[in-house]
């Protein structure tokens, strides 16, 4: 589906949830008329950076199983702000394996007409039914990883399985990027390129300020004056906007970004 973009972490330390939150807020803050749904489709709640009593996949499981989902009711339950919506993942660890790709297909196919952009946080477990279902439907799938040997090894182990399952990643995001780190963008591309023919590689800078505060205050890192990080998130947001044929966000002057949530 052309409006669905799926972000999947190489491991649990990739920073996928914060990256998705930041991209969503960048778009929603610039275009109040553009409705964006962020869905945590994996085996955890995924709501560390969201406030409020919002709907979760768990709360609508029976509707998904019986294919009787009400778009209007779900949108009301997911609404964070005027144009930003959030659907949490699975709270109960014992039930995380009870969700299947066809449930995700029904959910996203039902909700897609209501949103210009759907951003999916697909966690980091490829054998999770929610994540696998989302990756099957994504217009573009993003593999998110950090500058760590363990992350690269995990990606190298995961990608052959993804290929066998028919799951493709067209984009690789080297998150929390530091220029001085020996695991450069070129090195990562050299390592993973053979497993990802034709994929584009990009980076999102390490946020120097507010990493701990973002978790306790449920805010995106954009709120803490991280200029390099904000520029990279903006570049990523504009890539998504181009894909759905919406105007790009013009770069704001330094220091003038404000959270709208």
PDB file of C-alpha atoms in Angstrom:
ATOM      1  CA  UNK A   1       0.000   0.000   0.000  1.00  0.00           C
ATOM      2  CA  UNK A   2       1.458   3.310  -1.030  1.00  0.00           C
ATOM      3  CA  UNK A   3       0.734   5.147   2.234  1.00  0.00           C
ATOM      4  CA  UNK A   4       2.338   2.577   4.590  1.00  0.00           C
ATOM      5  CA  UNK A   5       5.958   2.854   5.724  1.00  0.00           C
ATOM      6  CA  UNK A   6       7.371   0.206   8.041  1.00  0.00           C
ATOM      7  CA  UNK A   7      10.395   0.641  10.330  1.00  0.00           C
ATOM      8  CA  UNK A   8      12.010  -2.507  11.721  1.00  0.00           C
ATOM      9  CA  UNK A   9      15.000  -2.586  14.062  1.00  0.00           C
ATOM     10  CA  UNK A  10      17.969  -4.868  13.614  1.00  0.00           C
ATOM     11  CA  UNK A  11      17.852  -5.301  17.406  1.00  0.00           C
ATOM     12  CA  UNK A  12      16.116  -3.799  20.432  1.00  0.00           C
ATOM     13  CA  UNK A  13      18.724  -1.036  20.780  1.00  0.00           C
ATOM     14  CA  UNK A  14      18.200   0.528  17.354  1.00  0.00           C
ATOM     15  CA  UNK A  15      15.969   3.389  18.549  1.00  0.00           C
ATOM     16  CA  UNK A  16      13.157   2.546  16.130  1.00  0.00           C
ATOM     17  CA  UNK A  17      10.245   3.793  18.263  1.00  0.00           C
ATOM     18  CA  UNK A  18      11.756   7.231  18.838  1.00  0.00           C
ATOM     19  CA  UNK A  19      12.684   7.567  15.176  1.00  0.00           C
ATOM     20  CA  UNK A  20       9.124   6.774  14.077  1.00  0.00           C
ATOM     21  CA  UNK A  21       7.700   9.189  16.654  1.00  0.00           C
ATOM     22  CA  UNK A  22       9.999  11.972  15.469  1.00  0.00           C
ATOM     23  CA  UNK A  23       9.171  11.483  11.790  1.00  0.00           C
ATOM     24  CA  UNK A  24       5.447  11.499  12.609  1.00  0.00           C
ATOM     25  CA  UNK A  25       5.684  14.681  14.622  1.00  0.00           C
ATOM     26  CA  UNK A  26       7.772  16.416  11.970  1.00  0.00           C
ATOM     27  CA  UNK A  27       5.090  15.757   9.353  1.00  0.00           C
ATOM     28  CA  UNK A  28       2.101  16.489  11.600  1.00  0.00           C
ATOM     29  CA  UNK A  29       3.631  19.710  12.868  1.00  0.00           C
ATOM     30  CA  UNK A  30       4.236  21.006   9.358  1.00  0.00           C
ATOM     31  CA  UNK A  31       0.936  19.938   7.798  1.00  0.00           C
ATOM     32  CA  UNK A  32      -2.055  20.031  10.146  1.00  0.00           C
ATOM     33  CA  UNK A  33      -4.329  18.813   7.348  1.00  0.00           C
ATOM     34  CA  UNK A  34      -2.322  15.605   6.850  1.00  0.00           C
ATOM     35  CA  UNK A  35      -3.561  12.736   9.036  1.00  0.00           C
ATOM     36  CA  UNK A  36      -0.803  10.394  10.221  1.00  0.00           C
ATOM     37  CA  UNK A  37      -1.300   7.083  12.023  1.00  0.00           C
ATOM     38  CA  UNK A  38       1.584   5.578  13.994  1.00  0.00           C
ATOM     39  CA  UNK A  39       1.028   1.912  14.860  1.00  0.00           C
ATOM     40  CA  UNK A  40       3.208  -0.214  17.148  1.00  0.00           C
ATOM     41  CA  UNK A  41       2.775  -3.563  15.445  1.00  0.00           C
ATOM     42  CA  UNK A  42       5.034  -5.845  17.444  1.00  0.00           C
ATOM     43  CA  UNK A  43       5.063  -7.785  20.698  1.00  0.00           C
ATOM     44  CA  UNK A  44       5.283  -4.821  23.072  1.00  0.00           C
ATOM     45  CA  UNK A  45       3.181  -1.725  23.838  1.00  0.00           C
ATOM     46  CA  UNK A  46       5.570   0.642  22.020  1.00  0.00           C
ATOM     47  CA  UNK A  47       4.069   3.659  23.812  1.00  0.00           C
ATOM     48  CA  UNK A  48       7.129   4.913  25.692  1.00  0.00           C
ATOM     49  CA  UNK A  49       6.953   8.305  23.980  1.00  0.00           C
ATOM     50  CA  UNK A  50       3.175   8.748  23.925  1.00  0.00           C
ATOM     51  CA  UNK A  51       0.833  10.022  26.636  1.00  0.00           C
ATOM     52  CA  UNK A  52      -2.845   9.347  27.147  1.00  0.00           C
ATOM     53  CA  UNK A  53      -5.161   6.360  27.332  1.00  0.00           C
ATOM     54  CA  UNK A  54      -5.125   5.305  23.687  1.00  0.00           C
ATOM     55  CA  UNK A  55      -6.284   2.195  21.869  1.00  0.00           C
ATOM     56  CA  UNK A  56      -4.025  -0.826  21.438  1.00  0.00           C
ATOM     57  CA  UNK A  57      -3.979  -3.846  19.170  1.00  0.00           C
ATOM     58  CA  UNK A  58      -4.905  -5.852  22.251  1.00  0.00           C
ATOM     59  CA  UNK A  59      -8.074  -3.836  22.786  1.00  0.00           C
ATOM     60  CA  UNK A  60      -9.302  -4.520  19.237  1.00  0.00           C
ATOM     61  CA  UNK A  61      -8.110  -8.091  18.852  1.00  0.00           C
ATOM     62  CA  UNK A  62     -11.606  -9.630  18.725  1.00  0.00           C
ATOM     63  CA  UNK A  63     -12.642  -7.075  16.077  1.00  0.00           C
ATOM     64  CA  UNK A  64      -9.629  -8.020  13.974  1.00  0.00           C
ATOM     65  CA  UNK A  65     -10.279 -11.741  14.343  1.00  0.00           C
ATOM     66  CA  UNK A  66     -13.936 -11.343  13.344  1.00  0.00           C
ATOM     67  CA  UNK A  67     -13.246  -8.628  10.737  1.00  0.00           C
ATOM     68  CA  UNK A  68     -15.797  -6.203  12.199  1.00  0.00           C
ATOM     69  CA  UNK A  69     -13.524  -3.234  12.910  1.00  0.00           C
ATOM     70  CA  UNK A  70     -15.202   0.175  13.074  1.00  0.00           C
ATOM     71  CA  UNK A  71     -12.996   2.811  11.454  1.00  0.00           C
ATOM     72  CA  UNK A  72     -14.785   5.679  13.157  1.00  0.00           C
ATOM     73  CA  UNK A  73     -14.508   4.190  16.643  1.00  0.00           C
ATOM     74  CA  UNK A  74     -10.860   3.237  16.207  1.00  0.00           C
ATOM     75  CA  UNK A  75      -9.893   6.684  14.939  1.00  0.00           C
ATOM     76  CA  UNK A  76     -11.608   8.241  17.934  1.00  0.00           C
ATOM     77  CA  UNK A  77      -9.762   5.912  20.312  1.00  0.00           C
ATOM     78  CA  UNK A  78      -6.366   6.491  18.632  1.00  0.00           C
ATOM     79  CA  UNK A  79      -6.454  10.269  18.332  1.00  0.00           C
ATOM     80  CA  UNK A  80      -3.565  12.103  20.017  1.00  0.00           C
ATOM     81  CA  UNK A  81      -3.934  15.548  18.470  1.00  0.00           C
ATOM     82  CA  UNK A  82      -5.747  17.212  15.614  1.00  0.00           C
ATOM     83  CA  UNK A  83      -4.023  15.104  12.990  1.00  0.00           C
ATOM     84  CA  UNK A  84      -1.815  12.583  14.795  1.00  0.00           C
ATOM     85  CA  UNK A  85      -3.090   9.133  15.783  1.00  0.00           C
ATOM     86  CA  UNK A  86      -1.400   6.305  17.663  1.00  0.00           C
ATOM     87  CA  UNK A  87      -2.220   2.615  18.060  1.00  0.00           C
ATOM     88  CA  UNK A  88      -0.272   0.773  20.765  1.00  0.00           C
ATOM     89  CA  UNK A  89       0.980  -2.797  20.529  1.00  0.00           C
ATOM     90  CA  UNK A  90       0.630  -5.812  22.805  1.00  0.00           C
ATOM     91  CA  UNK A  91       0.793  -5.484  26.600  1.00  0.00           C
ATOM     92  CA  UNK A  92       0.522  -9.157  27.561  1.00  0.00           C
ATOM     93  CA  UNK A  93       3.777 -10.968  26.816  1.00  0.00           C
ATOM     94  CA  UNK A  94       2.006 -14.316  27.039  1.00  0.00           C
ATOM     95  CA  UNK A  95      -0.237 -13.405  24.102  1.00  0.00           C
ATOM     96  CA  UNK A  96       2.298 -11.824  21.789  1.00  0.00           C
ATOM     97  CA  UNK A  97       2.403 -14.956  19.576  1.00  0.00           C
ATOM     98  CA  UNK A  98      -1.389 -15.015  19.179  1.00  0.00           C
ATOM     99  CA  UNK A  99      -1.423 -12.334  16.478  1.00  0.00           C
ATOM    100  CA  UNK A 100      -1.081 -13.223  12.811  1.00  0.00           C
ATOM    101  CA  UNK A 101      -0.185 -11.417   9.570  1.00  0.00           C
ATOM    102  CA  UNK A 102      -3.733 -11.609   8.211  1.00  0.00           C
ATOM    103  CA  UNK A 103      -4.950  -9.588  11.210  1.00  0.00           C
ATOM    104  CA  UNK A 104      -2.498  -6.840  10.268  1.00  0.00           C
ATOM    105  CA  UNK A 105      -3.584  -6.988   6.650  1.00  0.00           C
ATOM    106  CA  UNK A 106      -7.199  -6.442   7.634  1.00  0.00           C
ATOM    107  CA  UNK A 107      -6.287  -3.640  10.063  1.00  0.00           C
ATOM    108  CA  UNK A 108      -4.125  -1.681   7.625  1.00  0.00           C
ATOM    109  CA  UNK A 109      -6.373  -2.245   4.617  1.00  0.00           C
ATOM    110  CA  UNK A 110      -9.316  -0.953   6.677  1.00  0.00           C
ATOM    111  CA  UNK A 111      -7.515   2.118   8.031  1.00  0.00           C
ATOM    112  CA  UNK A 112      -5.407   3.111   5.015  1.00  0.00           C
ATOM    113  CA  UNK A 113      -8.135   5.187   3.290  1.00  0.00           C
ATOM    114  CA  UNK A 114      -8.421   7.410   6.378  1.00  0.00           C
ATOM    115  CA  UNK A 115      -4.768   8.478   6.490  1.00  0.00           C
ATOM    116  CA  UNK A 116      -2.320  10.067   4.096  1.00  0.00           C
ATOM    117  CA  UNK A 117       0.572   8.367   5.887  1.00  0.00           C
ATOM    118  CA  UNK A 118       0.765   5.311   8.130  1.00  0.00           C
ATOM    119  CA  UNK A 119       4.028   4.780  10.010  1.00  0.00           C
ATOM    120  CA  UNK A 120       4.525   1.331  11.507  1.00  0.00           C
ATOM    121  CA  UNK A 121       6.972   0.579  14.294  1.00  0.00           C
ATOM    122  CA  UNK A 122       7.557  -3.116  13.602  1.00  0.00           C
ATOM    123  CA  UNK A 123       9.815  -3.757  16.574  1.00  0.00           C
ATOM    124  CA  UNK A 124      12.840  -5.983  16.083  1.00  0.00           C
ATOM    125  CA  UNK A 125      11.494  -9.565  16.019  1.00  0.00           C
ATOM    126  CA  UNK A 126      10.942 -10.895  12.538  1.00  0.00           C
ATOM    127  CA  UNK A 127       9.045 -13.954  13.806  1.00  0.00           C
ATOM    128  CA  UNK A 128       6.296 -11.804  15.335  1.00  0.00           C
ATOM    129  CA  UNK A 129       3.034 -12.051  13.373  1.00  0.00           C
ATOM    130  CA  UNK A 130       2.242  -8.359  13.680  1.00  0.00           C
ATOM    131  CA  UNK A 131       5.677  -7.261  12.455  1.00  0.00           C
ATOM    132  CA  UNK A 132       5.748  -9.790   9.620  1.00  0.00           C
ATOM    133  CA  UNK A 133       2.284  -8.750   8.467  1.00  0.00           C
ATOM    134  CA  UNK A 134       3.257  -5.090   8.411  1.00  0.00           C
ATOM    135  CA  UNK A 135       6.462  -5.760   6.483  1.00  0.00           C
ATOM    136  CA  UNK A 136       4.463  -7.652   3.862  1.00  0.00           C
ATOM    137  CA  UNK A 137       2.254  -4.608   3.254  1.00  0.00           C
ATOM    138  CA  UNK A 138       4.719  -1.728   3.477  1.00  0.00           C
ATOM    139  CA  UNK A 139       5.238   0.469   0.453  1.00  0.00           C
ATOM    140  CA  UNK A 140       8.759   0.933   1.772  1.00  0.00           C
ATOM    141  CA  UNK A 141      10.424  -1.007   4.566  1.00  0.00           C
ATOM    142  CA  UNK A 142      13.193   0.612   6.596  1.00  0.00           C
ATOM    143  CA  UNK A 143      15.802  -1.438   8.445  1.00  0.00           C
ATOM    144  CA  UNK A 144      17.046   0.569  11.435  1.00  0.00           C
ATOM    145  CA  UNK A 145      20.355  -0.212  13.128  1.00  0.00           C
ATOM    146  CA  UNK A 146      23.082   1.401  15.202  1.00  0.00           C
ATOM    147  CA  UNK A 147      26.853   1.662  14.811  1.00  0.00           C
ATOM    148  CA  UNK A 148      27.565  -1.522  16.735  1.00  0.00           C
ATOM    149  CA  UNK A 149      29.048  -4.829  15.675  1.00  0.00           C
ATOM    150  CA  UNK A 150      26.268  -6.684  17.474  1.00  0.00           C
ATOM    151  CA  UNK A 151      23.649  -4.799  15.430  1.00  0.00           C
ATOM    152  CA  UNK A 152      25.403  -5.578  12.163  1.00  0.00           C
ATOM    153  CA  UNK A 153      25.747  -9.253  13.036  1.00  0.00           C
ATOM    154  CA  UNK A 154      22.077  -9.409  13.960  1.00  0.00           C
ATOM    155  CA  UNK A 155      21.144  -7.793  10.634  1.00  0.00           C
ATOM    156  CA  UNK A 156      23.358 -10.261   8.743  1.00  0.00           C
ATOM    157  CA  UNK A 157      21.621 -13.172  10.484  1.00  0.00           C
ATOM    158  CA  UNK A 158      18.155 -11.731   9.935  1.00  0.00           C
ATOM    159  CA  UNK A 159      18.316 -10.710   6.278  1.00  0.00           C
ATOM    160  CA  UNK A 160      18.581 -14.216   4.739  1.00  0.00           C
ATOM    161  CA  UNK A 161      15.441 -15.206   6.671  1.00  0.00           C
ATOM    162  CA  UNK A 162      13.665 -12.058   5.481  1.00  0.00           C
ATOM    163  CA  UNK A 163      14.558 -12.911   1.915  1.00  0.00           C
ATOM    164  CA  UNK A 164      13.143 -16.426   2.299  1.00  0.00           C
ATOM    165  CA  UNK A 165       9.940 -14.936   3.704  1.00  0.00           C
ATOM    166  CA  UNK A 166       9.686 -12.508   0.796  1.00  0.00           C
ATOM    167  CA  UNK A 167      10.288  -9.453   2.996  1.00  0.00           C
ATOM    168  CA  UNK A 168      12.335  -6.677   1.402  1.00  0.00           C
ATOM    169  CA  UNK A 169      14.039  -3.597   2.816  1.00  0.00           C
ATOM    170  CA  UNK A 170      14.492  -0.733   0.381  1.00  0.00           C
ATOM    171  CA  UNK A 171      16.045   1.608   2.941  1.00  0.00           C
ATOM    172  CA  UNK A 172      18.643   1.200   5.686  1.00  0.00           C
ATOM    173  CA  UNK A 173      18.845   3.839   8.426  1.00  0.00           C
ATOM    174  CA  UNK A 174      22.016   4.025  10.498  1.00  0.00           C
ATOM    175  CA  UNK A 175      20.480   5.576  13.598  1.00  0.00           C
ATOM    176  CA  UNK A 176      22.204   7.431  16.462  1.00  0.00           C
ATOM    177  CA  UNK A 177      25.003   8.151  14.012  1.00  0.00           C
ATOM    178  CA  UNK A 178      28.355   9.608  15.092  1.00  0.00           C
ATOM    179  CA  UNK A 179      30.776  10.793  12.433  1.00  0.00           C
ATOM    180  CA  UNK A 180      33.845   9.747  14.437  1.00  0.00           C
ATOM    181  CA  UNK A 181      32.659   6.155  14.861  1.00  0.00           C
ATOM    182  CA  UNK A 182      34.669   3.615  12.813  1.00  0.00           C
ATOM    183  CA  UNK A 183      31.393   1.999  11.707  1.00  0.00           C
ATOM    184  CA  UNK A 184      30.872   4.569   8.976  1.00  0.00           C
ATOM    185  CA  UNK A 185      27.973   4.665   6.548  1.00  0.00           C
ATOM    186  CA  UNK A 186      30.296   3.352   3.812  1.00  0.00           C
ATOM    187  CA  UNK A 187      31.446   0.460   6.003  1.00  0.00           C
ATOM    188  CA  UNK A 188      27.901  -0.551   6.906  1.00  0.00           C
ATOM    189  CA  UNK A 189      26.913  -0.375   3.242  1.00  0.00           C
ATOM    190  CA  UNK A 190      29.875  -2.585   2.342  1.00  0.00           C
ATOM    191  CA  UNK A 191      28.833  -5.136   4.990  1.00  0.00           C
ATOM    192  CA  UNK A 192      25.098  -5.239   4.268  1.00  0.00           C
ATOM    193  CA  UNK A 193      25.013  -4.217   0.620  1.00  0.00           C
ATOM    194  CA  UNK A 194      25.353  -7.775  -0.763  1.00  0.00           C
ATOM    195  CA  UNK A 195      22.274  -8.819   1.248  1.00  0.00           C
ATOM    196  CA  UNK A 196      20.339  -5.707   0.208  1.00  0.00           C
ATOM    197  CA  UNK A 197      20.870  -5.110  -3.522  1.00  0.00           C
ATOM    198  CA  UNK A 198      19.519  -1.748  -4.573  1.00  0.00           C
ATOM    199  CA  UNK A 199      18.795  -0.542  -1.044  1.00  0.00           C
ATOM    200  CA  UNK A 200      19.518   3.079  -0.106  1.00  0.00           C
ATOM    201  CA  UNK A 201      21.577   3.819   3.008  1.00  0.00           C
ATOM    202  CA  UNK A 202      21.177   6.948   5.127  1.00  0.00           C
ATOM    203  CA  UNK A 203      21.994   8.155   8.646  1.00  0.00           C
ATOM    204  CA  UNK A 204      20.216   9.926  11.474  1.00  0.00           C
ATOM    205  CA  UNK A 205      22.550  11.763  13.823  1.00  0.00           C
ATOM    206  CA  UNK A 206      22.926  10.971  17.503  1.00  0.00           C
ATOM    207  CA  UNK A 207      20.789  13.320  19.599  1.00  0.00           C
ATOM    208  CA  UNK A 208      23.154  15.029  22.010  1.00  0.00           C
ATOM    209  CA  UNK A 209      20.451  16.428  24.282  1.00  0.00           C
ATOM    210  CA  UNK A 210      17.439  15.063  26.121  1.00  0.00           C
ATOM    211  CA  UNK A 211      17.734  11.299  25.594  1.00  0.00           C
ATOM    212  CA  UNK A 212      16.700  10.429  29.157  1.00  0.00           C
ATOM    213  CA  UNK A 213      14.263  13.308  29.497  1.00  0.00           C
ATOM    214  CA  UNK A 214      12.453  12.199  26.334  1.00  0.00           C
ATOM    215  CA  UNK A 215      11.539   8.904  28.006  1.00  0.00           C
ATOM    216  CA  UNK A 216      10.350  10.383  31.302  1.00  0.00           C
ATOM    217  CA  UNK A 217       8.535  13.304  29.684  1.00  0.00           C
ATOM    218  CA  UNK A 218       7.116  11.272  26.754  1.00  0.00           C
ATOM    219  CA  UNK A 219       8.469  13.732  24.202  1.00  0.00           C
ATOM    220  CA  UNK A 220      10.336  13.309  20.906  1.00  0.00           C
ATOM    221  CA  UNK A 221      14.024  14.170  20.724  1.00  0.00           C
ATOM    222  CA  UNK A 222      13.053  17.009  18.397  1.00  0.00           C
ATOM    223  CA  UNK A 223      11.946  18.922  21.504  1.00  0.00           C
ATOM    224  CA  UNK A 224      15.497  19.150  22.916  1.00  0.00           C
ATOM    225  CA  UNK A 225      17.375  21.337  20.415  1.00  0.00           C
ATOM    226  CA  UNK A 226      19.189  18.585  18.553  1.00  0.00           C
ATOM    227  CA  UNK A 227      19.836  20.380  15.267  1.00  0.00           C
ATOM    228  CA  UNK A 228      21.725  17.674  13.377  1.00  0.00           C
ATOM    229  CA  UNK A 229      19.181  15.089  14.469  1.00  0.00           C
ATOM    230  CA  UNK A 230      16.299  17.351  13.417  1.00  0.00           C
ATOM    231  CA  UNK A 231      17.839  17.894   9.975  1.00  0.00           C
ATOM    232  CA  UNK A 232      18.191  14.158   9.365  1.00  0.00           C
ATOM    233  CA  UNK A 233      14.641  13.475  10.568  1.00  0.00           C
ATOM    234  CA  UNK A 234      13.407  16.224   8.264  1.00  0.00           C
ATOM    235  CA  UNK A 235      15.215  14.611   5.329  1.00  0.00           C
ATOM    236  CA  UNK A 236      13.563  11.292   6.170  1.00  0.00           C
ATOM    237  CA  UNK A 237      10.131  12.913   6.552  1.00  0.00           C
ATOM    238  CA  UNK A 238      10.470  14.599   3.170  1.00  0.00           C
ATOM    239  CA  UNK A 239      11.337  11.270   1.576  1.00  0.00           C
ATOM    240  CA  UNK A 240       8.016   9.878   2.820  1.00  0.00           C
ATOM    241  CA  UNK A 241       6.122  12.971   1.697  1.00  0.00           C
ATOM    242  CA  UNK A 242       7.548  12.665  -1.810  1.00  0.00           C
ATOM    243  CA  UNK A 243       6.492   9.025  -1.922  1.00  0.00           C
ATOM    244  CA  UNK A 244       2.851   9.954  -1.261  1.00  0.00           C
ATOM    245  CA  UNK A 245       3.060  12.989  -3.565  1.00  0.00           C
ATOM    246  CA  UNK A 246       2.800  15.661  -0.881  1.00  0.00           C
ATOM    247  CA  UNK A 247       4.923  18.844  -0.767  1.00  0.00           C
ATOM    248  CA  UNK A 248       8.203  18.661   1.092  1.00  0.00           C
ATOM    249  CA  UNK A 249       8.661  20.496   4.381  1.00  0.00           C
ATOM    250  CA  UNK A 250      10.861  23.526   4.003  1.00  0.00           C
ATOM    251  CA  UNK A 251      13.798  23.667   6.389  1.00  0.00           C
ATOM    252  CA  UNK A 252      13.065  25.939   9.352  1.00  0.00           C
ATOM    253  CA  UNK A 253      15.572  28.384  10.706  1.00  0.00           C
ATOM    254  CA  UNK A 254      17.754  26.968  13.447  1.00  0.00           C
ATOM    255  CA  UNK A 255      16.317  27.004  16.936  1.00  0.00           C
ATOM    256  CA  UNK A 256      12.704  27.680  15.921  1.00  0.00           C
ATOM    257  CA  UNK A 257      11.286  24.143  16.049  1.00  0.00           C
ATOM    258  CA  UNK A 258       8.555  23.761  18.675  1.00  0.00           C
ATOM    259  CA  UNK A 259       6.665  20.682  19.760  1.00  0.00           C
ATOM    260  CA  UNK A 260       2.988  20.783  18.918  1.00  0.00           C
ATOM    261  CA  UNK A 261       2.075  17.930  21.280  1.00  0.00           C
TER     262      UNK A 261
END
